[in-house]
Amino acid sequence: MNPYMTYPAKIKKITKHTDIDYTFFIEKIMDVKGGQFIQVSVPKFGEVPISISDYNDELIELTIRKVGRVTDAIFNKNVGDNLHIRGPYGNNFDPEIYFGKDLIMVTGGTGLAPVKSIINYFHKHLDKLNSFKLISGFKSSKDILFKESFEKWEKNMDVCLTIDTPEEGWTGNTGFVTEHVSKLDLSNIDNVGVIMVGPPPMMKFTGMELSKLGIKDEQIWVSFERKMSCGIGKCGHCKIDETYICLEGPVFRYDKTVKLID
């Protein structure tokens, strides 16, 4: 069997979040888990790795940012058209790791997408956690993803949705996620579990703030996606030292990633 073989998946729905961020709901033709990624291709244009933002028995959600040739071609697709996919690849966030813990999730920008399914899982199973705190930051109010989901989450979860700087008409939180992390009041450090996903600088400085609170790197999990191409450890684009991100990740414990020197 050719590992590069793709299979058509019909687009069932498209949701626009911003001018450059859409979620494509495609028919579920494979079993997936939150934190994994799939390769999405458009014939004649190429392929791109996309995180799975959510899924159910019938659909897979792919939140895609329009940033280049392949994603431009994807954005030209309509409901009823096919996207060609292969995978899934990589490991996943395991919800059971956090059972009984005080879970803190920190996301920056589109870093919310790879963990949306995990948030939705715990939204339905809050009884499996001791507590839950979501801190999610965006550059501006125009850049916020999944607004309807935030409205749902805020009904029974502790959510801090923040934008970088104040703007007219915005009545919510402002400031970088690191500012809100530094304000966390944690009573039992040893029972804390953290998931953080976002741009590398955001994760670096968030990790520093968490360390100041007494949280160890071993208590933190991240999604560390970078330059992935083939998805099966053959091309070497994602390799750092001896680690293939597509095979051993993209989900890592933080004490592993801080040792990966690019």
PDB file of C-alpha atoms in Angstrom:
ATOM      1  CA  MET A   1       0.000   0.000   0.000  1.00  0.00           C
ATOM      2  CA  ASN A   2       1.347   3.417  -0.978  1.00  0.00           C
ATOM      3  CA  PRO A   3       1.682   5.481   2.259  1.00  0.00           C
ATOM      4  CA  TYR A   4       1.305   8.666   0.222  1.00  0.00           C
ATOM      5  CA  MET A   5      -2.066   7.624  -1.192  1.00  0.00           C
ATOM      6  CA  THR A   6      -4.825  10.131  -0.451  1.00  0.00           C
ATOM      7  CA  TYR A   7      -8.560   9.584  -0.252  1.00  0.00           C
ATOM      8  CA  PRO A   8     -11.365  12.005  -1.126  1.00  0.00           C
ATOM      9  CA  ALA A   9     -13.453  13.400   1.727  1.00  0.00           C
ATOM     10  CA  LYS A  10     -16.473  15.529   0.895  1.00  0.00           C
ATOM     11  CA  ILE A  11     -16.796  19.002   2.424  1.00  0.00           C
ATOM     12  CA  LYS A  12     -20.089  19.107   4.332  1.00  0.00           C
ATOM     13  CA  LYS A  13     -19.898  22.594   5.829  1.00  0.00           C
ATOM     14  CA  ILE A  14     -17.613  25.646   5.939  1.00  0.00           C
ATOM     15  CA  THR A  15     -17.520  28.156   8.793  1.00  0.00           C
ATOM     16  CA  LYS A  16     -15.768  31.516   8.446  1.00  0.00           C
ATOM     17  CA  HIS A  17     -14.092  32.819  11.613  1.00  0.00           C
ATOM     18  CA  THR A  18     -11.933  35.613  10.175  1.00  0.00           C
ATOM     19  CA  ASP A  19     -10.910  36.716   6.696  1.00  0.00           C
ATOM     20  CA  ILE A  20      -8.116  34.118   6.732  1.00  0.00           C
ATOM     21  CA  ASP A  21      -9.362  31.457   9.165  1.00  0.00           C
ATOM     22  CA  TYR A  22     -12.067  28.962   8.142  1.00  0.00           C
ATOM     23  CA  THR A  23     -13.161  25.638   9.541  1.00  0.00           C
ATOM     24  CA  PHE A  24     -13.893  22.936   6.963  1.00  0.00           C
ATOM     25  CA  PHE A  25     -16.175  20.128   8.126  1.00  0.00           C
ATOM     26  CA  ILE A  26     -15.367  17.037   6.073  1.00  0.00           C
ATOM     27  CA  GLU A  27     -16.909  13.577   6.144  1.00  0.00           C
ATOM     28  CA  LYS A  28     -15.166  11.272   8.578  1.00  0.00           C
ATOM     29  CA  ILE A  29     -13.468   8.551   6.562  1.00  0.00           C
ATOM     30  CA  MET A  30     -10.855   7.656   9.192  1.00  0.00           C
ATOM     31  CA  ASP A  31     -10.559   7.328  12.964  1.00  0.00           C
ATOM     32  CA  VAL A  32      -8.849  10.334  14.567  1.00  0.00           C
ATOM     33  CA  LYS A  33      -7.946  11.674  18.018  1.00  0.00           C
ATOM     34  CA  GLY A  34      -7.526  15.182  19.377  1.00  0.00           C
ATOM     35  CA  GLY A  35      -3.965  16.430  18.884  1.00  0.00           C
ATOM     36  CA  GLN A  36      -3.276  14.407  15.737  1.00  0.00           C
ATOM     37  CA  PHE A  37      -2.962  15.904  12.268  1.00  0.00           C
ATOM     38  CA  ILE A  38      -3.789  14.854   8.734  1.00  0.00           C
ATOM     39  CA  GLN A  39      -2.288  15.738   5.380  1.00  0.00           C
ATOM     40  CA  VAL A  40      -4.701  17.668   3.176  1.00  0.00           C
ATOM     41  CA  SER A  41      -3.991  17.956  -0.515  1.00  0.00           C
ATOM     42  CA  VAL A  42      -5.424  19.643  -3.582  1.00  0.00           C
ATOM     43  CA  PRO A  43      -4.319  18.066  -6.879  1.00  0.00           C
ATOM     44  CA  LYS A  44      -1.927  20.305  -8.861  1.00  0.00           C
ATOM     45  CA  PHE A  45      -1.310  22.533  -5.820  1.00  0.00           C
ATOM     46  CA  GLY A  46       0.262  20.254  -3.204  1.00  0.00           C
ATOM     47  CA  GLU A  47      -0.508  19.226   0.357  1.00  0.00           C
ATOM     48  CA  VAL A  48      -0.294  20.684   3.847  1.00  0.00           C
ATOM     49  CA  PRO A  49      -0.461  19.248   7.403  1.00  0.00           C
ATOM     50  CA  ILE A  50      -3.577  20.383   9.293  1.00  0.00           C
ATOM     51  CA  SER A  51      -4.409  19.755  12.958  1.00  0.00           C
ATOM     52  CA  ILE A  52      -7.720  18.112  13.776  1.00  0.00           C
ATOM     53  CA  SER A  53      -9.682  20.714  15.725  1.00  0.00           C
ATOM     54  CA  ASP A  54     -12.648  18.479  16.530  1.00  0.00           C
ATOM     55  CA  TYR A  55     -14.565  15.419  15.347  1.00  0.00           C
ATOM     56  CA  ASN A  56     -17.641  13.303  15.939  1.00  0.00           C
ATOM     57  CA  ASP A  57     -19.045  10.096  14.480  1.00  0.00           C
ATOM     58  CA  GLU A  58     -19.722  11.729  11.107  1.00  0.00           C
ATOM     59  CA  LEU A  59     -17.429  14.729  10.654  1.00  0.00           C
ATOM     60  CA  ILE A  60     -13.843  15.908  11.096  1.00  0.00           C
ATOM     61  CA  GLU A  61     -13.213  19.611  11.669  1.00  0.00           C
ATOM     62  CA  LEU A  62     -10.144  21.223  10.111  1.00  0.00           C
ATOM     63  CA  THR A  63      -9.458  24.839  11.036  1.00  0.00           C
ATOM     64  CA  ILE A  64      -7.241  26.259   8.314  1.00  0.00           C
ATOM     65  CA  ARG A  65      -5.460  29.586   7.936  1.00  0.00           C
ATOM     66  CA  LYS A  66      -5.042  30.983   4.431  1.00  0.00           C
ATOM     67  CA  VAL A  67      -1.295  31.504   4.193  1.00  0.00           C
ATOM     68  CA  GLY A  68      -0.064  30.153   0.868  1.00  0.00           C
ATOM     69  CA  ARG A  69      -0.543  28.317  -2.398  1.00  0.00           C
ATOM     70  CA  VAL A  70      -2.146  25.151  -1.047  1.00  0.00           C
ATOM     71  CA  THR A  71      -4.376  26.845   1.512  1.00  0.00           C
ATOM     72  CA  ASP A  72      -5.448  29.373  -1.142  1.00  0.00           C
ATOM     73  CA  ALA A  73      -6.619  26.424  -3.240  1.00  0.00           C
ATOM     74  CA  ILE A  74      -8.432  24.905  -0.244  1.00  0.00           C
ATOM     75  CA  PHE A  75     -10.247  28.195   0.356  1.00  0.00           C
ATOM     76  CA  ASN A  76     -11.508  28.081  -3.222  1.00  0.00           C
ATOM     77  CA  LYS A  77     -13.364  24.852  -2.416  1.00  0.00           C
ATOM     78  CA  ASN A  78     -17.088  24.824  -1.717  1.00  0.00           C
ATOM     79  CA  VAL A  79     -19.519  22.586   0.146  1.00  0.00           C
ATOM     80  CA  GLY A  80     -19.881  19.402  -1.884  1.00  0.00           C
ATOM     81  CA  ASP A  81     -16.308  19.503  -3.190  1.00  0.00           C
ATOM     82  CA  ASN A  82     -13.669  17.036  -2.061  1.00  0.00           C
ATOM     83  CA  LEU A  83     -10.486  17.508  -0.092  1.00  0.00           C
ATOM     84  CA  HIS A  84      -7.957  14.709  -0.471  1.00  0.00           C
ATOM     85  CA  ILE A  85      -6.594  13.482   2.840  1.00  0.00           C
ATOM     86  CA  ARG A  86      -4.257  10.895   4.331  1.00  0.00           C
ATOM     87  CA  GLY A  87      -3.425  10.005   7.891  1.00  0.00           C
ATOM     88  CA  PRO A  88      -4.026  10.574  10.716  1.00  0.00           C
ATOM     89  CA  TYR A  89      -0.479  11.093  11.946  1.00  0.00           C
ATOM     90  CA  GLY A  90       1.267  11.698  15.230  1.00  0.00           C
ATOM     91  CA  ASN A  91       0.179  11.142  18.798  1.00  0.00           C
ATOM     92  CA  ASN A  92      -2.659  12.748  20.708  1.00  0.00           C
ATOM     93  CA  PHE A  93      -3.634  14.479  23.938  1.00  0.00           C
ATOM     94  CA  ASP A  94      -4.747  11.759  26.339  1.00  0.00           C
ATOM     95  CA  PRO A  95      -7.598  13.091  28.529  1.00  0.00           C
ATOM     96  CA  GLU A  96      -6.990  10.418  31.178  1.00  0.00           C
ATOM     97  CA  ILE A  97      -3.653  12.021  32.091  1.00  0.00           C
ATOM     98  CA  TYR A  98      -5.574  14.922  33.602  1.00  0.00           C
ATOM     99  CA  PHE A  99      -8.319  13.023  35.442  1.00  0.00           C
ATOM    100  CA  GLY A 100      -8.600  14.303  39.006  1.00  0.00           C
ATOM    101  CA  LYS A 101      -6.228  17.196  38.362  1.00  0.00           C
ATOM    102  CA  ASP A 102      -6.476  20.975  38.274  1.00  0.00           C
ATOM    103  CA  LEU A 103      -6.152  21.399  34.505  1.00  0.00           C
ATOM    104  CA  ILE A 104      -4.907  24.694  33.095  1.00  0.00           C
ATOM    105  CA  MET A 105      -5.027  25.220  29.348  1.00  0.00           C
ATOM    106  CA  VAL A 106      -3.221  28.166  27.755  1.00  0.00           C
ATOM    107  CA  THR A 107      -3.563  28.875  24.040  1.00  0.00           C
ATOM    108  CA  GLY A 108      -2.410  31.616  21.705  1.00  0.00           C
ATOM    109  CA  GLY A 109      -4.150  32.432  18.415  1.00  0.00           C
ATOM    110  CA  THR A 110      -4.692  29.417  16.193  1.00  0.00           C
ATOM    111  CA  GLY A 111      -3.095  27.280  18.912  1.00  0.00           C
ATOM    112  CA  LEU A 112      -6.646  26.904  20.186  1.00  0.00           C
ATOM    113  CA  ALA A 113      -7.568  24.714  17.213  1.00  0.00           C
ATOM    114  CA  PRO A 114      -5.516  21.576  18.087  1.00  0.00           C
ATOM    115  CA  VAL A 115      -7.033  21.460  21.593  1.00  0.00           C
ATOM    116  CA  LYS A 116     -10.647  22.378  20.813  1.00  0.00           C
ATOM    117  CA  SER A 117     -11.722  18.733  20.942  1.00  0.00           C
ATOM    118  CA  ILE A 118     -10.058  18.313  24.355  1.00  0.00           C
ATOM    119  CA  ILE A 119     -11.872  21.376  25.699  1.00  0.00           C
ATOM    120  CA  ASN A 120     -15.166  20.027  24.379  1.00  0.00           C
ATOM    121  CA  TYR A 121     -14.458  16.652  25.992  1.00  0.00           C
ATOM    122  CA  PHE A 122     -13.968  18.182  29.421  1.00  0.00           C
ATOM    123  CA  HIS A 123     -16.887  20.558  28.879  1.00  0.00           C
ATOM    124  CA  LYS A 124     -19.011  17.401  28.863  1.00  0.00           C
ATOM    125  CA  HIS A 125     -17.001  15.614  31.590  1.00  0.00           C
ATOM    126  CA  LEU A 126     -16.046  18.279  34.123  1.00  0.00           C
ATOM    127  CA  ASP A 127     -16.640  15.717  36.853  1.00  0.00           C
ATOM    128  CA  LYS A 128     -13.425  13.986  35.771  1.00  0.00           C
ATOM    129  CA  LEU A 129     -11.354  17.060  36.762  1.00  0.00           C
ATOM    130  CA  ASN A 130     -10.773  18.748  40.086  1.00  0.00           C
ATOM    131  CA  SER A 131     -10.902  22.120  38.296  1.00  0.00           C
ATOM    132  CA  PHE A 132     -10.444  23.592  34.833  1.00  0.00           C
ATOM    133  CA  LYS A 133      -9.075  26.956  33.692  1.00  0.00           C
ATOM    134  CA  LEU A 134      -8.826  28.079  30.057  1.00  0.00           C
ATOM    135  CA  ILE A 135      -6.711  31.120  29.168  1.00  0.00           C
ATOM    136  CA  SER A 136      -6.973  31.883  25.454  1.00  0.00           C
ATOM    137  CA  GLY A 137      -5.390  34.900  23.796  1.00  0.00           C
ATOM    138  CA  PHE A 138      -5.783  36.546  20.402  1.00  0.00           C
ATOM    139  CA  LYS A 139      -4.155  39.561  18.772  1.00  0.00           C
ATOM    140  CA  SER A 140      -7.467  41.420  18.483  1.00  0.00           C
ATOM    141  CA  SER A 141     -11.197  40.803  18.750  1.00  0.00           C
ATOM    142  CA  LYS A 142     -11.290  40.314  14.969  1.00  0.00           C
ATOM    143  CA  ASP A 143      -8.919  37.368  15.276  1.00  0.00           C
ATOM    144  CA  ILE A 144     -10.980  35.350  17.763  1.00  0.00           C
ATOM    145  CA  LEU A 145     -11.816  31.811  16.655  1.00  0.00           C
ATOM    146  CA  PHE A 146     -14.797  29.669  17.730  1.00  0.00           C
ATOM    147  CA  LYS A 147     -16.859  32.508  19.234  1.00  0.00           C
ATOM    148  CA  GLU A 148     -19.922  30.285  19.577  1.00  0.00           C
ATOM    149  CA  SER A 149     -17.830  27.702  21.404  1.00  0.00           C
ATOM    150  CA  PHE A 150     -16.588  30.327  23.858  1.00  0.00           C
ATOM    151  CA  GLU A 151     -20.192  31.259  24.630  1.00  0.00           C
ATOM    152  CA  LYS A 152     -20.894  27.586  25.358  1.00  0.00           C
ATOM    153  CA  TRP A 153     -17.737  27.002  27.407  1.00  0.00           C
ATOM    154  CA  GLU A 154     -18.246  30.100  29.561  1.00  0.00           C
ATOM    155  CA  LYS A 155     -21.558  28.736  30.863  1.00  0.00           C
ATOM    156  CA  ASN A 156     -19.933  26.114  33.064  1.00  0.00           C
ATOM    157  CA  MET A 157     -16.147  26.566  32.753  1.00  0.00           C
ATOM    158  CA  ASP A 158     -13.623  29.123  34.036  1.00  0.00           C
ATOM    159  CA  VAL A 159     -12.630  30.888  30.816  1.00  0.00           C
ATOM    160  CA  CYS A 160     -10.327  33.877  30.338  1.00  0.00           C
ATOM    161  CA  LEU A 161     -10.606  35.118  26.755  1.00  0.00           C
ATOM    162  CA  THR A 162      -8.150  37.956  26.218  1.00  0.00           C
ATOM    163  CA  ILE A 163      -6.883  40.198  23.406  1.00  0.00           C
ATOM    164  CA  ASP A 164      -3.420  41.721  23.349  1.00  0.00           C
ATOM    165  CA  THR A 165      -4.322  45.405  23.660  1.00  0.00           C
ATOM    166  CA  PRO A 166      -7.459  47.413  24.560  1.00  0.00           C
ATOM    167  CA  GLU A 167      -9.711  48.430  21.697  1.00  0.00           C
ATOM    168  CA  GLU A 168     -12.884  50.424  21.351  1.00  0.00           C
ATOM    169  CA  GLY A 169     -16.011  48.411  22.112  1.00  0.00           C
ATOM    170  CA  TRP A 170     -14.144  45.517  23.735  1.00  0.00           C
ATOM    171  CA  THR A 171     -15.263  44.939  27.321  1.00  0.00           C
ATOM    172  CA  GLY A 172     -13.439  41.678  27.954  1.00  0.00           C
ATOM    173  CA  ASN A 173      -9.951  40.872  29.195  1.00  0.00           C
ATOM    174  CA  THR A 174      -6.830  42.450  27.700  1.00  0.00           C
ATOM    175  CA  GLY A 175      -3.152  41.592  27.897  1.00  0.00           C
ATOM    176  CA  PHE A 176      -0.959  38.713  26.786  1.00  0.00           C
ATOM    177  CA  VAL A 177      -1.765  35.260  28.140  1.00  0.00           C
ATOM    178  CA  THR A 178       1.423  35.396  30.221  1.00  0.00           C
ATOM    179  CA  GLU A 179      -0.066  38.255  32.255  1.00  0.00           C
ATOM    180  CA  HIS A 180      -3.088  36.141  33.144  1.00  0.00           C
ATOM    181  CA  VAL A 181      -0.975  33.062  33.852  1.00  0.00           C
ATOM    182  CA  SER A 182       1.052  35.064  36.368  1.00  0.00           C
ATOM    183  CA  LYS A 183      -2.177  35.859  38.280  1.00  0.00           C
ATOM    184  CA  LEU A 184      -3.172  32.224  38.781  1.00  0.00           C
ATOM    185  CA  ASP A 185      -3.822  31.251  42.388  1.00  0.00           C
ATOM    186  CA  LEU A 186      -2.763  27.634  42.757  1.00  0.00           C
ATOM    187  CA  SER A 187      -3.223  25.862  46.053  1.00  0.00           C
ATOM    188  CA  ASN A 188      -1.897  22.400  45.195  1.00  0.00           C
ATOM    189  CA  ILE A 189       0.939  22.696  42.691  1.00  0.00           C
ATOM    190  CA  ASP A 190       1.603  18.958  42.573  1.00  0.00           C
ATOM    191  CA  ASN A 191      -1.947  18.284  41.340  1.00  0.00           C
ATOM    192  CA  VAL A 192      -1.734  20.716  38.424  1.00  0.00           C
ATOM    193  CA  GLY A 193      -1.659  19.638  34.791  1.00  0.00           C
ATOM    194  CA  VAL A 194      -1.067  22.112  31.965  1.00  0.00           C
ATOM    195  CA  ILE A 195      -1.649  22.092  28.215  1.00  0.00           C
ATOM    196  CA  MET A 196      -0.243  25.013  26.249  1.00  0.00           C
ATOM    197  CA  VAL A 197      -0.311  25.510  22.497  1.00  0.00           C
ATOM    198  CA  GLY A 198       0.581  28.544  20.429  1.00  0.00           C
ATOM    199  CA  PRO A 199       3.463  30.316  18.672  1.00  0.00           C
ATOM    200  CA  PRO A 200       6.919  29.304  19.988  1.00  0.00           C
ATOM    201  CA  PRO A 201       7.591  32.679  21.726  1.00  0.00           C
ATOM    202  CA  MET A 202       4.224  32.483  23.487  1.00  0.00           C
ATOM    203  CA  MET A 203       4.948  28.963  24.732  1.00  0.00           C
ATOM    204  CA  LYS A 204       8.464  29.926  25.834  1.00  0.00           C
ATOM    205  CA  PHE A 205       7.338  32.860  27.970  1.00  0.00           C
ATOM    206  CA  THR A 206       4.250  31.040  29.231  1.00  0.00           C
ATOM    207  CA  GLY A 207       6.526  28.221  30.336  1.00  0.00           C
ATOM    208  CA  MET A 208       8.667  30.748  32.206  1.00  0.00           C
ATOM    209  CA  GLU A 209       5.617  32.140  34.011  1.00  0.00           C
ATOM    210  CA  LEU A 210       4.433  28.653  34.928  1.00  0.00           C
ATOM    211  CA  SER A 211       7.884  27.893  36.305  1.00  0.00           C
ATOM    212  CA  LYS A 212       7.693  30.980  38.532  1.00  0.00           C
ATOM    213  CA  LEU A 213       4.474  29.546  39.977  1.00  0.00           C
ATOM    214  CA  GLY A 214       6.292  26.340  40.855  1.00  0.00           C
ATOM    215  CA  ILE A 215       4.947  24.182  38.036  1.00  0.00           C
ATOM    216  CA  LYS A 216       7.503  21.721  36.707  1.00  0.00           C
ATOM    217  CA  ASP A 217       8.161  21.121  33.007  1.00  0.00           C
ATOM    218  CA  GLU A 218       7.023  17.508  33.500  1.00  0.00           C
ATOM    219  CA  GLN A 219       3.529  18.777  34.350  1.00  0.00           C
ATOM    220  CA  ILE A 220       3.147  20.588  31.019  1.00  0.00           C
ATOM    221  CA  TRP A 221       2.112  19.200  27.633  1.00  0.00           C
ATOM    222  CA  VAL A 222       2.416  21.043  24.321  1.00  0.00           C
ATOM    223  CA  SER A 223       1.676  20.596  20.634  1.00  0.00           C
ATOM    224  CA  PHE A 224       4.942  21.231  18.840  1.00  0.00           C
ATOM    225  CA  GLU A 225       4.180  21.438  15.137  1.00  0.00           C
ATOM    226  CA  ARG A 226       6.833  22.623  12.758  1.00  0.00           C
ATOM    227  CA  LYS A 227       7.765  22.168   9.107  1.00  0.00           C
ATOM    228  CA  MET A 228       5.991  18.830   8.841  1.00  0.00           C
ATOM    229  CA  SER A 229       5.757  17.586   5.277  1.00  0.00           C
ATOM    230  CA  CYS A 230       5.528  13.836   4.632  1.00  0.00           C
ATOM    231  CA  GLY A 231       4.015  12.868   7.998  1.00  0.00           C
ATOM    232  CA  ILE A 232       5.781   9.496   8.072  1.00  0.00           C
ATOM    233  CA  GLY A 233       9.358  10.361   9.004  1.00  0.00           C
ATOM    234  CA  LYS A 234      10.868  10.084   5.530  1.00  0.00           C
ATOM    235  CA  CYS A 235      11.537  13.648   4.341  1.00  0.00           C
ATOM    236  CA  GLY A 236      13.310  14.928   7.465  1.00  0.00           C
ATOM    237  CA  HIS A 237      11.808  18.424   7.287  1.00  0.00           C
ATOM    238  CA  CYS A 238      10.511  18.250  10.857  1.00  0.00           C
ATOM    239  CA  LYS A 239      13.566  16.569  12.374  1.00  0.00           C
ATOM    240  CA  ILE A 240      15.252  18.297  15.319  1.00  0.00           C
ATOM    241  CA  ASP A 241      18.391  16.525  16.528  1.00  0.00           C
ATOM    242  CA  GLU A 242      17.255  12.879  16.427  1.00  0.00           C
ATOM    243  CA  THR A 243      13.559  13.634  16.971  1.00  0.00           C
ATOM    244  CA  TYR A 244      11.001  13.414  14.169  1.00  0.00           C
ATOM    245  CA  ILE A 245       8.141  15.696  15.227  1.00  0.00           C
ATOM    246  CA  CYS A 246       5.645  13.941  12.937  1.00  0.00           C
ATOM    247  CA  LEU A 247       6.389  10.537  14.475  1.00  0.00           C
ATOM    248  CA  GLU A 248       7.161  11.243  18.136  1.00  0.00           C
ATOM    249  CA  GLY A 249       4.852  14.277  18.368  1.00  0.00           C
ATOM    250  CA  PRO A 250       3.307  16.625  17.703  1.00  0.00           C
ATOM    251  CA  VAL A 251       2.183  16.264  21.344  1.00  0.00           C
ATOM    252  CA  PHE A 252       5.141  16.299  23.748  1.00  0.00           C
ATOM    253  CA  ARG A 253       5.741  16.699  27.420  1.00  0.00           C
ATOM    254  CA  TYR A 254       7.382  20.090  27.852  1.00  0.00           C
ATOM    255  CA  ASP A 255      10.578  18.791  29.431  1.00  0.00           C
ATOM    256  CA  LYS A 256      11.245  17.058  26.097  1.00  0.00           C
ATOM    257  CA  THR A 257      10.691  20.115  23.906  1.00  0.00           C
ATOM    258  CA  VAL A 258      12.899  22.486  25.902  1.00  0.00           C
ATOM    259  CA  LYS A 259      15.809  20.206  25.010  1.00  0.00           C
ATOM    260  CA  LEU A 260      15.062  20.301  21.271  1.00  0.00           C
ATOM    261  CA  ILE A 261      17.519  22.794  19.794  1.00  0.00           C
ATOM    262  CA  ASP A 262      16.767  23.704  16.194  1.00  0.00           C
TER     263      ASP A 262
END
